[in-house]
PDB file of C-alpha atoms in Angstrom:
ATOM      1  CA  MET A 420      10.033 -11.209  43.951  1.00 51.00           C
ATOM      2  CA  LEU A 421      10.664  -7.166  44.308  1.00 56.00           C
ATOM      3  CA  GLU A 422      13.958  -8.105  41.865  1.00 61.00           C
ATOM      4  CA  ASP A 423      11.428 -10.459  39.794  1.00 82.00           C
ATOM      5  CA  GLU A 424       8.862  -7.243  39.766  1.00 83.00           C
ATOM      6  CA  ALA A 425      11.455  -4.873  38.384  1.00 83.00           C
ATOM      7  CA  ALA A 426      12.914  -7.017  35.678  1.00 87.00           C
ATOM      8  CA  LEU A 427       9.073  -7.887  34.621  1.00 88.00           C
ATOM      9  CA  THR A 428       8.085  -4.289  34.380  1.00 88.00           C
ATOM     10  CA  ALA A 429      11.710  -3.909  32.235  1.00 85.00           C
ATOM     11  CA  ALA A 430      10.482  -6.456  29.809  1.00 88.00           C
ATOM     12  CA  ILE A 431       7.162  -4.995  29.561  1.00 88.00           C
ATOM     13  CA  ILE A 432       7.847  -1.767  29.120  1.00 85.00           C
ATOM     14  CA  ALA A 433      10.338  -2.869  26.493  1.00 84.00           C
ATOM     15  CA  LEU A 434       7.868  -4.842  24.825  1.00 87.00           C
ATOM     16  CA  ALA A 435       5.297  -2.079  24.909  1.00 83.00           C
ATOM     17  CA  LEU A 436       7.612   0.488  23.331  1.00 77.00           C
ATOM     18  CA  GLN A 437       8.415  -2.613  20.380  1.00 78.00           C
ATOM     19  CA  PHE A 438       4.486  -3.159  19.511  1.00 78.00           C
ATOM     20  CA  GLY A 439       3.275   0.216  20.168  1.00 72.00           C
ATOM     21  CA  ARG A 440      -0.581  -1.266  19.545  1.00 74.00           C
ATOM     22  CA  TYR A 441      -0.272  -4.236  21.285  1.00 81.00           C
ATOM     23  CA  GLY A 442      -2.502  -4.383  24.213  1.00 84.00           C
ATOM     24  CA  TYR A 443      -1.376  -6.136  27.989  1.00 87.00           C
ATOM     25  CA  ARG A 444      -3.365  -9.945  26.747  1.00 88.00           C
ATOM     26  CA  ARG A 445      -1.097  -9.500  23.689  1.00 89.00           C
ATOM     27  CA  ILE A 446       2.153  -8.580  25.463  1.00 90.00           C
ATOM     28  CA  THR A 447       1.443 -11.603  28.205  1.00 92.00           C
ATOM     29  CA  ALA A 448       1.607 -13.567  25.309  1.00 91.00           C
ATOM     30  CA  LEU A 449       5.027 -12.510  24.296  1.00 91.00           C
ATOM     31  CA  LEU A 450       6.468 -12.547  27.696  1.00 92.00           C
ATOM     32  CA  ARG A 451       5.431 -16.287  27.599  1.00 92.00           C
ATOM     33  CA  ARG A 452       6.913 -16.973  24.571  1.00 90.00           C
ATOM     34  CA  ASP A 453      10.193 -15.136  25.882  1.00 89.00           C
ATOM     35  CA  GLY A 454       9.894 -17.784  29.147  1.00 90.00           C
ATOM     36  CA  TRP A 455       8.101 -15.132  32.012  1.00 90.00           C
ATOM     37  CA  THR A 456       5.419 -17.628  33.570  1.00 89.00           C
ATOM     38  CA  VAL A 457       2.945 -15.096  34.614  1.00 91.00           C
ATOM     39  CA  ASN A 458      -0.695 -14.683  34.844  1.00 91.00           C
ATOM     40  CA  VAL A 459      -2.590 -11.344  32.732  1.00 92.00           C
ATOM     41  CA  LYS A 460      -3.489 -10.102  35.624  1.00 92.00           C
ATOM     42  CA  ARG A 461      -0.519  -9.628  36.708  1.00 91.00           C
ATOM     43  CA  VAL A 462       1.042  -8.113  33.728  1.00 90.00           C
ATOM     44  CA  GLU A 463      -2.082  -6.166  33.320  1.00 89.00           C
ATOM     45  CA  ARG A 464      -1.780  -4.440  37.221  1.00 88.00           C
ATOM     46  CA  ILE A 465       2.025  -3.693  35.718  1.00 88.00           C
ATOM     47  CA  TRP A 466       0.385  -2.310  32.422  1.00 85.00           C
ATOM     48  CA  ARG A 467      -1.937   0.311  34.582  1.00 84.00           C
ATOM     49  CA  ARG A 468       0.713   1.398  37.113  1.00 82.00           C
ATOM     50  CA  GLU A 469       3.077   2.214  34.312  1.00 81.00           C
ATOM     51  CA  GLY A 470       0.300   3.947  32.727  1.00 78.00           C
ATOM     52  CA  LEU A 471       0.480   2.330  29.728  1.00 79.00           C
ATOM     53  CA  LYS A 472      -2.548   2.509  27.320  1.00 70.00           C
ATOM     54  CA  VAL A 473      -4.594   0.016  26.187  1.00 59.00           C
ATOM     55  CA  PRO A 474      -5.475   0.039  22.566  1.00 53.00           C
ATOM     56  CA  ALA A 475      -9.539   0.943  22.354  1.00 57.00           C
ATOM     57  CA  ARG A 476     -11.910  -2.343  21.655  1.00 55.00           C
ATOM     58  CA  GLN A 477     -12.702  -2.834  18.217  1.00 51.00           C
ATOM     59  CA  PRO A 478     -16.265  -2.624  17.159  1.00 53.00           C
ATOM     60  CA  LYS A 479     -18.056  -5.784  17.048  1.00 51.00           C
ATOM     61  CA  ARG A 480     -20.030  -6.789  14.216  1.00 47.00           C
ATOM     62  CA  ALA A 481     -23.316  -8.202  13.390  1.00 44.00           C
ATOM     63  CA  ARG A 482     -23.740 -11.689  12.294  1.00 43.00           C
ATOM     64  CA  LEU A 483     -22.940 -12.074   8.322  1.00 44.00           C
ATOM     65  CA  TRP A 484     -26.329 -12.198   6.002  1.00 44.00           C
ATOM     66  CA  LEU A 485     -25.819 -13.011   2.431  1.00 44.00           C
ATOM     67  CA  ASN A 486     -27.434 -11.477  -0.027  1.00 47.00           C
ATOM     68  CA  ASP A 487     -30.668 -14.639  -0.338  1.00 46.00           C
ATOM     69  CA  GLY A 488     -31.434 -14.495   3.755  1.00 43.00           C
ATOM     70  CA  SER A 489     -29.132 -17.036   4.525  1.00 41.00           C
ATOM     71  CA  CYS A 490     -26.304 -17.124   6.937  1.00 39.00           C
ATOM     72  CA  LEU A 491     -24.234 -19.838   5.228  1.00 40.00           C
ATOM     73  CA  ARG A 492     -20.439 -19.257   5.280  1.00 54.00           C
ATOM     74  CA  LEU A 493     -17.547 -21.461   4.296  1.00 63.00           C
ATOM     75  CA  ARG A 494     -15.775 -21.680   7.436  1.00 74.00           C
ATOM     76  CA  PRO A 495     -12.030 -23.611   8.240  1.00 76.00           C
ATOM     77  CA  GLU A 496     -12.503 -26.798   9.819  1.00 83.00           C
ATOM     78  CA  CYS A 497      -8.553 -27.132  10.159  1.00 88.00           C
ATOM     79  CA  PRO A 498      -5.626 -25.991   9.440  1.00 90.00           C
ATOM     80  CA  ASP A 499      -4.660 -25.256   5.310  1.00 87.00           C
ATOM     81  CA  HIS A 500      -8.547 -25.914   4.985  1.00 86.00           C
ATOM     82  CA  VAL A 501      -9.437 -22.070   3.626  1.00 85.00           C
ATOM     83  CA  TRP A 502      -7.117 -19.735   3.157  1.00 87.00           C
ATOM     84  CA  SER A 503      -7.649 -16.371   1.911  1.00 86.00           C
ATOM     85  CA  TYR A 504      -5.177 -13.519   0.017  1.00 86.00           C
ATOM     86  CA  ASP A 505      -5.972  -9.840  -0.390  1.00 85.00           C
ATOM     87  CA  PHE A 506      -3.926  -6.809  -1.154  1.00 87.00           C
ATOM     88  CA  VAL A 507      -2.690  -3.874   0.544  1.00 87.00           C
ATOM     89  CA  GLU A 508      -1.578  -0.457  -0.813  1.00 88.00           C
ATOM     90  CA  HIS A 509       1.123   1.867   0.240  1.00 89.00           C
ATOM     91  CA  ARG A 510       4.395   4.171  -0.680  1.00 90.00           C
ATOM     92  CA  THR A 511       7.448   4.620  -0.595  1.00 88.00           C
ATOM     93  CA  HIS A 512       8.911   8.109   0.764  1.00 89.00           C
ATOM     94  CA  ASN A 513       9.037   9.482  -2.722  1.00 89.00           C
ATOM     95  CA  GLY A 514       5.118   8.846  -2.983  1.00 88.00           C
ATOM     96  CA  ARG A 515       5.489   5.642  -5.463  1.00 90.00           C
ATOM     97  CA  LYS A 516       2.808   3.420  -4.830  1.00 91.00           C
ATOM     98  CA  TYR A 517       3.335  -0.086  -4.213  1.00 90.00           C
ATOM     99  CA  ARG A 518       1.329  -3.117  -2.817  1.00 90.00           C
ATOM    100  CA  MET A 519       0.929  -6.193  -0.827  1.00 89.00           C
ATOM    101  CA  LEU A 520      -0.359  -9.712  -1.637  1.00 90.00           C
ATOM    102  CA  ASN A 521      -1.009 -11.107   1.732  1.00 90.00           C
ATOM    103  CA  VAL A 522      -1.830 -14.860   2.106  1.00 91.00           C
ATOM    104  CA  ILE A 523      -3.710 -15.753   4.981  1.00 90.00           C
ATOM    105  CA  ASP A 524      -4.554 -19.376   6.631  1.00 91.00           C
ATOM    106  CA  GLU A 525      -7.918 -18.685   8.561  1.00 87.00           C
ATOM    107  CA  PHE A 526      -7.928 -21.606  10.502  1.00 89.00           C
ATOM    108  CA  THR A 527      -4.610 -20.518  12.689  1.00 88.00           C
ATOM    109  CA  ARG A 528      -4.819 -16.930  11.740  1.00 88.00           C
ATOM    110  CA  GLU A 529      -0.957 -17.289  10.259  1.00 89.00           C
ATOM    111  CA  CYS A 530       0.143 -15.175   7.588  1.00 89.00           C
ATOM    112  CA  LEU A 531       1.831 -17.496   4.920  1.00 92.00           C
ATOM    113  CA  ALA A 532       3.412 -15.194   2.567  1.00 91.00           C
ATOM    114  CA  ILE A 533       3.544 -11.147   1.830  1.00 92.00           C
ATOM    115  CA  ARG A 534       4.624 -10.434  -1.759  1.00 92.00           C
ATOM    116  CA  VAL A 535       5.741  -6.512  -2.720  1.00 91.00           C
ATOM    117  CA  ALA A 536       6.282  -5.158  -5.059  1.00 90.00           C
ATOM    118  CA  ARG A 537       5.204  -2.082  -7.169  1.00 90.00           C
ATOM    119  CA  LYS A 538       2.623  -3.829  -9.616  1.00 87.00           C
ATOM    120  CA  LEU A 539       1.208  -7.186  -8.709  1.00 84.00           C
ATOM    121  CA  LYS A 540      -0.728  -8.899 -11.155  1.00 83.00           C
ATOM    122  CA  ALA A 541      -2.321 -12.531 -11.941  1.00 82.00           C
ATOM    123  CA  TYR A 542       0.892 -14.272 -12.464  1.00 83.00           C
ATOM    124  CA  ASP A 543       2.312 -12.842  -9.458  1.00 87.00           C
ATOM    125  CA  VAL A 544      -0.510 -14.483  -7.600  1.00 86.00           C
ATOM    126  CA  ILE A 545       0.080 -17.337  -9.390  1.00 86.00           C
ATOM    127  CA  ASP A 546       3.612 -17.171  -8.634  1.00 89.00           C
ATOM    128  CA  VAL A 547       3.419 -16.847  -4.151  1.00 90.00           C
ATOM    129  CA  LEU A 548       0.505 -19.297  -4.233  1.00 88.00           C
ATOM    130  CA  SER A 549       2.259 -22.183  -6.066  1.00 88.00           C
ATOM    131  CA  ASP A 550       5.071 -21.595  -4.044  1.00 90.00           C
ATOM    132  CA  LEU A 551       3.093 -22.066  -1.039  1.00 90.00           C
ATOM    133  CA  PHE A 552       1.423 -25.065  -2.317  1.00 89.00           C
ATOM    134  CA  SER A 553       4.848 -26.797  -3.046  1.00 87.00           C
ATOM    135  CA  LEU A 554       5.799 -25.844   0.853  1.00 88.00           C
ATOM    136  CA  ARG A 555       2.592 -26.640   2.538  1.00 87.00           C
ATOM    137  CA  GLY A 556       0.359 -28.889   0.093  1.00 86.00           C
ATOM    138  CA  VAL A 557      -2.514 -27.922  -1.839  1.00 86.00           C
ATOM    139  CA  PRO A 558      -5.662 -25.973   0.861  1.00 86.00           C
ATOM    140  CA  GLY A 559      -9.295 -26.866   0.024  1.00 83.00           C
ATOM    141  CA  HIS A 560     -10.312 -23.327  -0.734  1.00 82.00           C
ATOM    142  CA  ILE A 561      -9.255 -19.965  -1.095  1.00 83.00           C
ATOM    143  CA  ARG A 562     -11.413 -17.160  -0.545  1.00 80.00           C
ATOM    144  CA  SER A 563     -10.667 -13.808  -2.228  1.00 77.00           C
ATOM    145  CA  ASP A 564     -12.826 -10.590  -2.796  1.00 66.00           C
ATOM    146  CA  ASN A 565     -14.485 -10.722  -5.991  1.00 57.00           C
ATOM    147  CA  GLY A 566     -13.184  -7.682  -7.956  1.00 59.00           C
ATOM    148  CA  PRO A 567     -11.964  -8.071 -10.969  1.00 59.00           C
ATOM    149  CA  LYS A 568      -8.259  -7.908  -9.960  1.00 60.00           C
ATOM    150  CA  PHE A 569      -8.980 -11.391  -8.062  1.00 60.00           C
ATOM    151  CA  ILE A 570     -11.123 -13.256 -10.260  1.00 57.00           C
ATOM    152  CA  ALA A 571      -8.829 -13.099 -13.638  1.00 65.00           C
ATOM    153  CA  LYS A 572      -9.246 -16.238 -15.469  1.00 72.00           C
ATOM    154  CA  ALA A 573      -5.637 -17.019 -15.769  1.00 76.00           C
ATOM    155  CA  VAL A 574      -5.823 -17.308 -11.319  1.00 79.00           C
ATOM    156  CA  GLN A 575      -9.316 -19.011 -11.491  1.00 77.00           C
ATOM    157  CA  ASP A 576      -8.347 -21.784 -14.119  1.00 79.00           C
ATOM    158  CA  TRP A 577      -4.528 -22.541 -12.425  1.00 82.00           C
ATOM    159  CA  ILE A 578      -6.497 -22.846  -8.279  1.00 79.00           C
ATOM    160  CA  ALA A 579      -8.495 -25.226 -10.363  1.00 78.00           C
ATOM    161  CA  ALA A 580      -5.917 -26.976 -12.108  1.00 81.00           C
ATOM    162  CA  VAL A 581      -4.143 -28.042  -8.721  1.00 77.00           C
ATOM    163  CA  GLY A 582      -6.809 -29.322  -7.099  1.00 75.00           C
ATOM    164  CA  SER A 583      -8.301 -26.349  -4.867  1.00 74.00           C
ATOM    165  CA  ARG A 584     -11.507 -24.658  -5.071  1.00 69.00           C
ATOM    166  CA  THR A 585     -12.399 -20.553  -4.998  1.00 65.00           C
ATOM    167  CA  ALA A 586     -14.937 -18.740  -2.580  1.00 59.00           C
ATOM    168  CA  TYR A 587     -15.598 -15.280  -4.061  1.00 53.00           C
ATOM    169  CA  ILE A 588     -17.164 -13.116  -0.663  1.00 49.00           C
ATOM    170  CA  GLU A 589     -20.626 -11.393  -1.561  1.00 47.00           C
ATOM    171  CA  PRO A 590     -20.149  -8.121  -3.191  1.00 47.00           C
ATOM    172  CA  GLY A 591     -19.786  -4.860  -1.356  1.00 46.00           C
ATOM    173  CA  SER A 592     -19.462  -7.257   2.066  1.00 46.00           C
ATOM    174  CA  PRO A 593     -15.199  -7.127   2.721  1.00 44.00           C
ATOM    175  CA  TRP A 594     -15.300  -8.088   6.412  1.00 41.00           C
ATOM    176  CA  GLU A 595     -16.468 -11.528   4.582  1.00 52.00           C
ATOM    177  CA  ASN A 596     -13.064 -12.228   4.354  1.00 63.00           C
ATOM    178  CA  GLY A 597     -12.429 -10.568   7.998  1.00 71.00           C
ATOM    179  CA  TYR A 598      -9.190 -12.941   8.862  1.00 77.00           C
ATOM    180  CA  CYS A 599      -7.523 -10.849   6.016  1.00 79.00           C
ATOM    181  CA  GLU A 600      -8.985  -7.576   6.787  1.00 81.00           C
ATOM    182  CA  SER A 601      -8.129  -8.109  10.079  1.00 83.00           C
ATOM    183  CA  PHE A 602      -4.288  -8.855   9.819  1.00 85.00           C
ATOM    184  CA  ASN A 603      -4.131  -6.298   7.150  1.00 85.00           C
ATOM    185  CA  ALA A 604      -5.222  -3.369   9.431  1.00 86.00           C
ATOM    186  CA  LYS A 605      -2.799  -4.695  11.946  1.00 86.00           C
ATOM    187  CA  LEU A 606       0.183  -4.373   9.509  1.00 86.00           C
ATOM    188  CA  ARG A 607      -1.117  -0.713   8.625  1.00 86.00           C
ATOM    189  CA  ASP A 608      -1.494   0.167  12.512  1.00 85.00           C
ATOM    190  CA  GLU A 609       1.742  -1.499  13.496  1.00 82.00           C
ATOM    191  CA  LEU A 610       4.197  -1.276  10.991  1.00 86.00           C
ATOM    192  CA  LEU A 611       3.412   0.756   7.899  1.00 85.00           C
ATOM    193  CA  ASN A 612       2.065   3.838   9.633  1.00 85.00           C
ATOM    194  CA  GLY A 613       5.139   3.834  11.986  1.00 82.00           C
ATOM    195  CA  GLU A 614       8.011   2.948   8.975  1.00 83.00           C
ATOM    196  CA  VAL A 615       9.514   5.244   6.407  1.00 87.00           C
ATOM    197  CA  PHE A 616      10.583   3.290   3.642  1.00 88.00           C
ATOM    198  CA  TYR A 617      13.147   5.181   1.270  1.00 90.00           C
ATOM    199  CA  THR A 618      12.965   2.167  -1.152  1.00 89.00           C
ATOM    200  CA  LEU A 619      11.167  -1.310  -2.350  1.00 89.00           C
ATOM    201  CA  LYS A 620      13.822  -3.189  -1.034  1.00 90.00           C
ATOM    202  CA  LYS A 621      13.802  -1.770   2.312  1.00 90.00           C
ATOM    203  CA  ALA A 622       9.995  -2.132   2.475  1.00 88.00           C
ATOM    204  CA  SER A 623      10.266  -5.547   1.338  1.00 88.00           C
ATOM    205  CA  VAL A 624      12.892  -6.783   3.683  1.00 89.00           C
ATOM    206  CA  VAL A 625      11.507  -5.047   6.644  1.00 88.00           C
ATOM    207  CA  ILE A 626       7.514  -6.200   5.816  1.00 87.00           C
ATOM    208  CA  GLU A 627       8.553  -9.636   5.150  1.00 84.00           C
ATOM    209  CA  GLN A 628      10.676  -9.759   8.246  1.00 82.00           C
TER     210      GLN A 628
END
């Protein structure tokens, strides 16, 4: 039992070092993925004993109300029912900007694709989505921001042509695209803020991994 405790402690510390912003619940999930049969309470006990810090909880958000006073909102009901996409901006070591296009399946919370480039335009969105459509089929809806870069007519027309539907969020309400917002925050916190990318190629390889 002591040997098991020591091995488990070493595994928890190793994962905590690798995933510096994960709490003990997510570390427990990783342990189980690696073959450990362990419950959350045991991991929490070791976590606290070793002085590992649990990240602060995110603040709760209020119920989402639309501008007309209703609270109707498209919600994912199954895989590939609603996808959402959004952009994240960062810089390489030389100060040059690059962007990431992230596509999320809102039901499974899976990141389906990340495209990294200095600039991303309407045809880049179409290119990424067309690859995904070929692999997974056409989703029922694609949710995105309502800013100009997201509602380029070429993207709208293409999405409609392949049989999907667009679902834009309410103006000034980025939290309505909460699945993408949550993923983007974790991507920045757990990876971008802790890595120095000297080239765009290095950023592309590491981020996609």
